[in-house]
Amino acid sequence: MKCTPHKKIIPFIMFWLLFSEMSFAGLPVYVDGQALPSLAPMLERSMPAVVNISTTKNVQLRENPLLRDPFFRHFFQLPKQQRQQQQKKNSLGSGVIIDSQQGYVLTNHHVIDKADKIMVTLRDGRQLDAILLGADPEADVAVIQISA
C-alpha cells in the first residue's frame, strides 16, 4: 500500500499543534507593563456565600396495570390490597446567600421542585434545614430560608 504525502504530514502537524506555543494559550500576566487585575480577592469575599443544597422527595411508584386485574391477581395469588410503594429521590444543587441576617438563599427552582425536605450545607460544613419561601418555575429561580 502506497503512503500519500497527506498521511506523512498529518503526524507532524498534530505534534506541532500539541507542543507549540499555541497550545499553551492563556491570558497574559502583563499588558503594556501593567499587571492584569485578579479576581482572587473578589472570590475570597464571595465564596462563603455559596452553599450546597440537597433535597429529598418521596415519589409514588406507578403500579403495573396488570396488578389491577382481578384475574391476574387471583392467578398469581396476590393479596387483594397492595400498598403503594414509595421511593426517595435525592437531588443536589447550589445557591447563594443573599441576606445572611434573614437567612435568604437564592437557588434554582429545578433544584427544590417538589422537595419534601431541603438541606443547606454551608462552607464550614454546617447543615441547616430550609423552607421554601417562593419560586418562579418559568424563570427557574427560588428563594429558600435557613435559620439565621
Coordinates of N, CA, C and O in Angstrom, one line a residue, residues 7-134:
K7 N -0.7 11.6 4.4 CA -0.5 10.7 5.6 C 0.8 10.9 6.3 O 0.9 10.7 7.5
K8 N 1.8 11.4 5.6 CA 3.1 11.7 6.2 C 3.1 13.0 7.0 O 3.8 13.1 8.0
I9 N 2.4 14.0 6.5 CA 2.4 15.3 7.2 C 1.4 15.4 8.3 O 1.7 16.2 9.2
I10 N 0.4 14.6 8.4 CA -0.6 14.7 9.5 C 0.0 14.5 10.8 O -0.2 15.3 11.7
P11 N 0.9 13.4 11.0 CA 1.5 13.3 12.4 C 2.4 14.5 12.7 O 2.4 14.9 13.9
F12 N 3.1 15.1 11.8 CA 3.9 16.2 12.0 C 3.0 17.4 12.5 O 3.4 18.1 13.5
I13 N 1.9 17.7 11.8 CA 1.0 18.8 12.2 C 0.4 18.5 13.6 O 0.4 19.5 14.4
M14 N 0.0 17.3 13.9 CA -0.5 17.0 15.2 C 0.5 17.3 16.3 O 0.2 17.9 17.3
F15 N 1.8 16.9 16.0 CA 2.8 17.1 17.0 C 3.1 18.6 17.2 O 3.2 19.1 18.3
W16 N 3.1 19.3 16.1 CA 3.3 20.8 16.2 C 2.2 21.5 17.0 O 2.4 22.3 17.8
L17 N 0.9 21.1 16.7 CA -0.2 21.7 17.4 C -0.2 21.4 18.9 O -0.5 22.2 19.7
L18 N 0.2 20.2 19.2 CA 0.2 19.8 20.6 C 1.3 20.5 21.4 O 1.1 20.8 22.6
F19 N 2.5 20.7 20.8 CA 3.6 21.1 21.6 C 4.1 22.5 21.2 O 5.2 23.0 21.6
S20 N 3.3 23.3 20.4 CA 3.7 24.6 20.1 C 3.2 25.6 21.1 O 2.5 25.2 22.0
E21 N 3.6 26.8 21.0 CA 3.2 27.8 22.0 C 1.7 28.1 21.9 O 1.1 28.5 22.9
M22 N 1.1 27.8 20.8 CA -0.3 28.0 20.6 C -1.1 27.1 21.6 O -2.2 27.5 22.1
S23 N -0.6 25.9 21.9 CA -1.3 25.0 22.8 C -1.3 25.5 24.3 O -2.0 25.0 25.1
F24 N -0.4 26.4 24.6 CA -0.3 26.9 25.9 C -0.9 28.3 26.0 O -0.5 29.1 26.8
A25 N -1.9 28.6 25.2 CA -2.5 29.9 25.2 C -3.2 30.2 26.5 O -3.8 29.3 27.2
G26 N -3.3 31.5 26.9 CA -3.9 31.9 28.1 C -3.9 33.4 28.2 O -3.3 34.1 27.3
L27 N -4.4 34.0 29.2 CA -4.4 35.4 29.4 C -2.9 35.8 29.8 O -2.3 35.1 30.6
P28 N -2.5 36.9 29.2 CA -1.1 37.4 29.6 C -1.2 37.9 31.0 O -2.2 38.4 31.5
V29 N 0.0 37.8 31.7 CA 0.0 38.3 33.1 C 0.2 39.8 33.1 O -0.3 40.5 34.0
Y30 N 0.9 40.3 32.1 CA 1.1 41.8 32.0 C 0.7 42.2 30.6 O 0.8 41.6 29.6
V31 N 0.1 43.5 30.5 CA -0.2 44.1 29.3 C 0.3 45.5 29.4 O 0.0 46.3 30.3
D32 N 1.2 45.9 28.4 CA 1.8 47.2 28.4 C 2.5 47.5 29.7 O 2.5 48.6 30.2
G33 N 3.1 46.5 30.3 CA 3.9 46.6 31.5 C 3.0 46.7 32.8 O 3.5 46.8 33.9
Q34 N 1.7 46.7 32.7 CA 0.8 46.7 33.8 C 0.3 45.3 34.1 O -0.1 44.6 33.2
A35 N 0.3 44.9 35.4 CA -0.2 43.6 35.8 C -1.8 43.6 35.6 O -2.4 44.6 35.9
L36 N -2.3 42.5 35.1 CA -3.7 42.4 35.0 C -4.4 42.2 36.3 O -3.8 41.6 37.2
P37 N -5.6 42.8 36.6 CA -6.2 42.6 37.9 C -6.6 41.2 38.0 O -6.9 40.5 37.1
S38 N -6.7 40.8 39.3 CA -7.0 39.4 39.6 C -8.4 39.4 40.2 O -8.8 40.3 40.9
L39 N -9.1 38.3 39.9 CA -10.4 38.1 40.5 C -10.3 37.4 41.9 O -11.3 37.3 42.6
A40 N -9.2 37.0 42.3 CA -9.0 36.3 43.6 C -9.5 37.0 44.8 O -10.2 36.4 45.6
P41 N -9.3 38.3 45.0 CA -9.8 39.0 46.2 C -11.3 39.0 46.2 O -11.9 38.8 47.2
M42 N -12.0 39.2 45.0 CA -13.4 39.2 45.0 C -14.0 37.8 45.3 O -14.9 37.7 46.0
L43 N -13.3 36.8 44.8 CA -13.8 35.4 45.0 C -13.6 35.0 46.5 O -14.5 34.3 47.0
E44 N -12.5 35.5 47.1 CA -12.3 35.1 48.5 C -13.4 35.7 49.4 O -13.9 35.1 50.4
R45 N -14.0 36.9 49.0 CA -15.0 37.5 49.8 C -16.4 36.9 49.5 O -17.3 36.9 50.3
S46 N -16.6 36.5 48.2 CA -17.9 36.0 47.9 C -18.1 34.5 48.0 O -19.3 34.0 48.2
M47 N -17.1 33.7 48.1 CA -17.2 32.2 48.1 C -17.9 31.8 49.4 O -18.7 30.8 49.3
P48 N -17.8 32.4 50.6 CA -18.5 31.9 51.7 C -20.0 32.0 51.6 O -20.8 31.3 52.3
A49 N -20.5 32.8 50.6 CA -22.0 32.9 50.4 C -22.5 31.8 49.5 O -23.7 31.6 49.5
V50 N -21.6 31.0 48.9 CA -22.1 29.9 48.1 C -22.3 28.7 48.9 O -21.5 28.3 49.8
V51 N -23.5 28.1 48.8 CA -23.9 26.9 49.6 C -24.3 25.7 48.7 O -24.6 25.9 47.5
N52 N -24.2 24.6 49.3 CA -24.7 23.4 48.6 C -26.1 23.1 49.1 O -26.4 23.3 50.3
I53 N -27.0 22.7 48.2 CA -28.4 22.4 48.5 C -28.7 21.0 48.1 O -28.4 20.6 47.0
S54 N -29.2 20.2 49.1 CA -29.6 18.8 48.8 C -31.1 18.7 49.2 O -31.5 19.3 50.1
T55 N -31.8 18.0 48.3 CA -33.2 17.8 48.6 C -33.6 16.3 48.5 O -32.9 15.5 47.9
T56 N -34.7 16.0 49.2 CA -35.2 14.7 49.2 C -36.7 14.8 49.0 O -37.4 15.7 49.5
K57 N -37.2 13.9 48.1 CA -38.7 13.9 47.9 C -39.1 12.4 47.7 O -38.3 11.6 47.3
N58 N -40.3 12.2 48.2 CA -40.9 10.8 48.1 C -41.7 10.8 46.9 O -42.5 11.6 46.6
V59 N -41.4 9.7 46.1 CA -42.1 9.6 44.8 C -42.9 8.3 44.9 O -42.4 7.2 45.3
Q60 N -44.2 8.4 44.5 CA -45.0 7.2 44.4 C -44.6 6.4 43.1 O -44.6 7.0 42.0
L61 N -44.3 5.2 43.3 CA -44.0 4.3 42.1 C -45.4 3.9 41.5 O -46.3 3.6 42.2
R62 N -45.4 4.0 40.2 CA -46.6 3.6 39.4 C -46.8 2.1 39.5 O -45.9 1.3 39.4
E63 N -48.0 1.8 39.7 CA -48.4 0.4 39.8 C -48.6 -0.2 38.4 O -49.1 0.5 37.5
N64 N -48.2 -1.4 38.2 CA -48.3 -2.1 36.9 C -49.8 -2.3 36.7 O -50.5 -2.8 37.6
P65 N -50.3 -1.9 35.5 CA -51.8 -2.1 35.2 C -52.3 -3.5 35.4 O -53.4 -3.7 35.7
L66 N -51.4 -4.5 35.2 CA -51.8 -5.9 35.4 C -52.2 -6.2 36.8 O -53.1 -7.0 37.0
L67 N -51.6 -5.4 37.7 CA -52.0 -5.7 39.1 C -53.4 -5.3 39.5 O -53.9 -5.6 40.6
R68 N -54.0 -4.5 38.6 CA -55.4 -4.1 38.9 C -56.4 -5.1 38.4 O -57.6 -5.0 38.6
D69 N -55.9 -6.0 37.6 CA -56.8 -7.1 37.0 C -57.1 -8.1 38.0 O -56.2 -8.8 38.5
P70 N -58.4 -8.4 38.4 CA -58.7 -9.4 39.4 C -58.3 -10.8 39.0 O -57.8 -11.6 39.9
F71 N -58.4 -11.1 37.7 CA -58.0 -12.5 37.3 C -56.5 -12.6 37.5 O -56.0 -13.7 38.0
F72 N -55.7 -11.7 37.1 CA -54.3 -11.7 37.2 C -53.9 -11.9 38.7 O -53.0 -12.7 39.0
R73 N -54.5 -11.1 39.6 CA -54.2 -11.2 41.0 C -54.6 -12.5 41.6 O -53.8 -13.1 42.4
H74 N -55.7 -13.1 41.1 CA -56.1 -14.4 41.6 C -55.2 -15.5 41.1 O -54.8 -16.4 41.9
F75 N -54.8 -15.4 39.8 CA -53.9 -16.4 39.2 C -52.6 -16.5 39.9 O -52.0 -17.6 40.1
F76 N -52.0 -15.3 40.3 CA -50.7 -15.3 40.9 C -50.8 -15.2 42.4 O -49.8 -15.0 43.1
Q77 N -52.0 -15.4 42.9 CA -52.2 -15.4 44.4 C -51.7 -14.2 45.1 O -51.0 -14.3 46.1
L78 N -52.0 -13.0 44.5 CA -51.5 -11.8 45.1 C -52.6 -11.3 46.1 O -53.7 -11.5 45.9
P79 N -52.1 -10.6 47.2 CA -53.1 -10.1 48.1 C -54.1 -9.1 47.5 O -53.7 -8.5 46.5
K80 N -55.3 -9.0 48.0 CA -56.3 -8.2 47.4 C -55.9 -6.7 47.4 O -56.1 -6.1 46.4
Q81 N -55.4 -6.3 48.5 CA -54.9 -4.8 48.5 C -53.4 -4.8 48.6 O -52.8 -5.4 49.5
Q82 N -52.9 -4.1 47.7 CA -51.4 -3.9 47.7 C -51.1 -2.5 48.1 O -51.8 -1.5 47.6
R83 N -50.2 -2.3 49.0 CA -49.8 -1.0 49.5 C -49.0 -0.2 48.4 O -48.3 -0.8 47.6
Q84 N -49.2 1.1 48.4 CA -48.5 1.9 47.5 C -47.0 1.9 47.8 O -46.6 2.0 49.0
Q85 N -46.2 1.8 46.8 CA -44.7 1.8 47.1 C -44.2 3.2 46.8 O -44.6 3.9 45.9
Q86 N -43.3 3.6 47.7 CA -42.7 4.9 47.6 C -41.2 4.7 47.4 O -40.6 3.7 47.9
Q87 N -40.6 5.7 46.8 CA -39.1 5.7 46.6 C -38.6 7.1 46.9 O -39.3 8.1 46.6
K88 N -37.5 7.2 47.6 CA -36.9 8.5 47.9 C -36.0 8.9 46.7 O -35.2 8.1 46.3
K89 N -36.2 10.1 46.3 CA -35.3 10.7 45.2 C -34.5 11.9 45.8 O -35.1 12.7 46.6
N90 N -33.2 11.9 45.6 CA -32.4 13.0 46.1 C -31.9 13.8 44.9 O -31.7 13.3 43.8
S91 N -31.7 15.1 45.1 CA -31.1 16.0 44.1 C -30.1 16.9 44.8 O -30.2 17.2 46.0
L92 N -29.2 17.4 44.0 CA -28.2 18.3 44.5 C -28.1 19.6 43.7 O -28.4 19.5 42.5
G93 N -27.8 20.7 44.3 CA -27.6 21.9 43.6 C -26.8 22.9 44.4 O -26.2 22.5 45.4
S94 N -26.8 24.1 44.0 CA -26.1 25.2 44.8 C -27.0 26.4 44.9 O -28.0 26.5 44.2
G95 N -26.6 27.3 45.7 CA -27.3 28.5 46.0 C -26.4 29.6 46.5 O -25.2 29.3 46.8
V96 N -26.9 30.8 46.6 CA -26.1 31.9 47.1 C -26.9 32.6 48.2 O -28.1 32.9 48.1
I97 N -26.3 32.8 49.4 CA -26.9 33.5 50.5 C -27.0 35.0 50.0 O -26.0 35.6 49.8
I98 N -28.2 35.5 50.0 CA -28.4 36.9 49.6 C -28.7 37.8 50.7 O -28.6 39.0 50.6
D99 N -29.1 37.3 51.9 CA -29.4 38.1 53.1 C -29.1 37.2 54.3 O -29.9 36.3 54.7
S100 N -27.9 37.4 54.8 CA -27.5 36.5 55.9 C -28.2 36.8 57.2 O -28.4 35.9 58.0
Q101 N -28.7 38.0 57.4 CA -29.5 38.3 58.6 C -30.8 37.6 58.6 O -31.3 37.1 59.6
Q102 N -31.5 37.5 57.5 CA -32.8 36.9 57.4 C -32.6 35.4 57.0 O -33.6 34.6 57.1
G103 N -31.5 35.0 56.5 CA -31.2 33.6 56.1 C -31.8 33.3 54.7 O -32.1 32.1 54.4
Y104 N -31.9 34.3 53.8 CA -32.4 34.0 52.5 C -31.4 33.5 51.6 O -30.2 34.0 51.5
V105 N -31.7 32.4 50.8 CA -30.8 31.8 49.9 C -31.5 31.8 48.5 O -32.6 31.3 48.4
L106 N -30.8 32.2 47.5 CA -31.3 32.2 46.1 C -30.8 30.9 45.4 O -29.6 30.6 45.5
T107 N -31.6 30.2 44.8 CA -31.3 28.9 44.1 C -32.1 28.8 42.9 O -32.9 29.6 42.5
N108 N -31.9 27.7 42.2 CA -32.8 27.4 41.0 C -34.0 26.6 41.4 O -34.0 25.8 42.3
H109 N -35.1 26.9 40.7 CA -36.4 26.2 41.0 C -36.3 24.7 40.8 O -36.8 23.9 41.6
H110 N -35.6 24.3 39.7 CA -35.5 22.8 39.5 C -34.7 22.1 40.5 O -34.9 20.9 40.7
V111 N -33.9 22.8 41.3 CA -33.2 22.1 42.4 C -34.2 21.7 43.5 O -34.1 20.6 44.1
I112 N -35.1 22.6 43.9 CA -36.0 22.3 45.0 C -37.4 21.9 44.6 O -38.3 21.7 45.5
D113 N -37.7 21.8 43.3 CA -39.0 21.4 42.8 C -39.6 20.2 43.5 O -38.9 19.1 43.4
K114 N -40.7 20.3 44.1 CA -41.5 19.2 44.7 C -40.7 18.5 45.8 O -40.9 17.3 46.1
A115 N -39.7 19.2 46.5 CA -38.9 18.6 47.5 C -39.8 18.5 48.8 O -40.5 19.4 49.2
D116 N -39.6 17.4 49.5 CA -40.2 17.2 50.8 C -39.3 17.8 51.9 O -39.7 18.2 53.0
K117 N -38.0 17.7 51.7 CA -37.0 18.2 52.6 C -35.9 18.9 51.9 O -35.4 18.4 50.9
I118 N -35.5 20.1 52.4 CA -34.4 20.9 51.8 C -33.3 21.1 52.8 O -33.6 21.5 53.9
M119 N -32.1 20.7 52.5 CA -31.0 20.8 53.4 C -29.9 21.7 52.8 O -29.5 21.4 51.6
V120 N -29.4 22.7 53.5 CA -28.4 23.6 53.0 C -27.1 23.3 53.8 O -27.1 23.2 55.0
T121 N -26.0 23.1 53.1 CA -24.7 22.9 53.7 C -23.9 24.1 53.4 O -23.6 24.5 52.3
L122 N -23.4 24.7 54.5 CA -22.6 25.9 54.4 C -21.1 25.6 54.2 O -20.8 24.4 54.3
R123 N -20.4 26.5 53.8 CA -18.9 26.3 53.5 C -18.2 25.7 54.7 O -17.3 24.9 54.5
D124 N -18.6 26.0 55.9 CA -17.9 25.5 57.1 C -18.4 24.1 57.5 O -18.0 23.5 58.5
G125 N -19.3 23.5 56.7 CA -19.8 22.2 56.9 C -21.1 22.0 57.7 O -21.6 20.9 57.8
R126 N -21.5 23.1 58.2 CA -22.8 23.1 59.0 C -24.0 22.8 58.0 O -24.0 23.3 56.9
Q127 N -24.9 21.9 58.5 CA -26.1 21.6 57.7 C -27.3 22.2 58.4 O -27.5 21.9 59.5
L128 N -28.1 22.9 57.6 CA -29.3 23.5 58.1 C -30.5 23.2 57.3 O -30.4 23.1 56.0
D129 N -31.7 22.9 57.9 CA -32.9 22.7 57.2 C -33.4 24.1 56.6 O -33.1 25.1 57.2
A130 N -34.0 24.0 55.5 CA -34.5 25.2 54.8 C -36.0 25.0 54.5 O -36.5 23.9 54.4
I131 N -36.7 26.1 54.4 CA -38.1 26.1 53.9 C -38.1 27.0 52.6 O -37.4 27.9 52.4
L132 N -39.1 26.6 51.8 CA -39.3 27.3 50.5 C -40.2 28.5 50.8 O -41.3 28.4 51.4
L133 N -39.7 29.7 50.4 CA -40.4 30.9 50.6 C -41.2 31.3 49.3 O -42.3 31.8 49.4
G134 N -40.6 31.1 48.2 CA -41.2 31.4 46.9 C -40.4 30.9 45.7 O -39.2 30.7 45.9

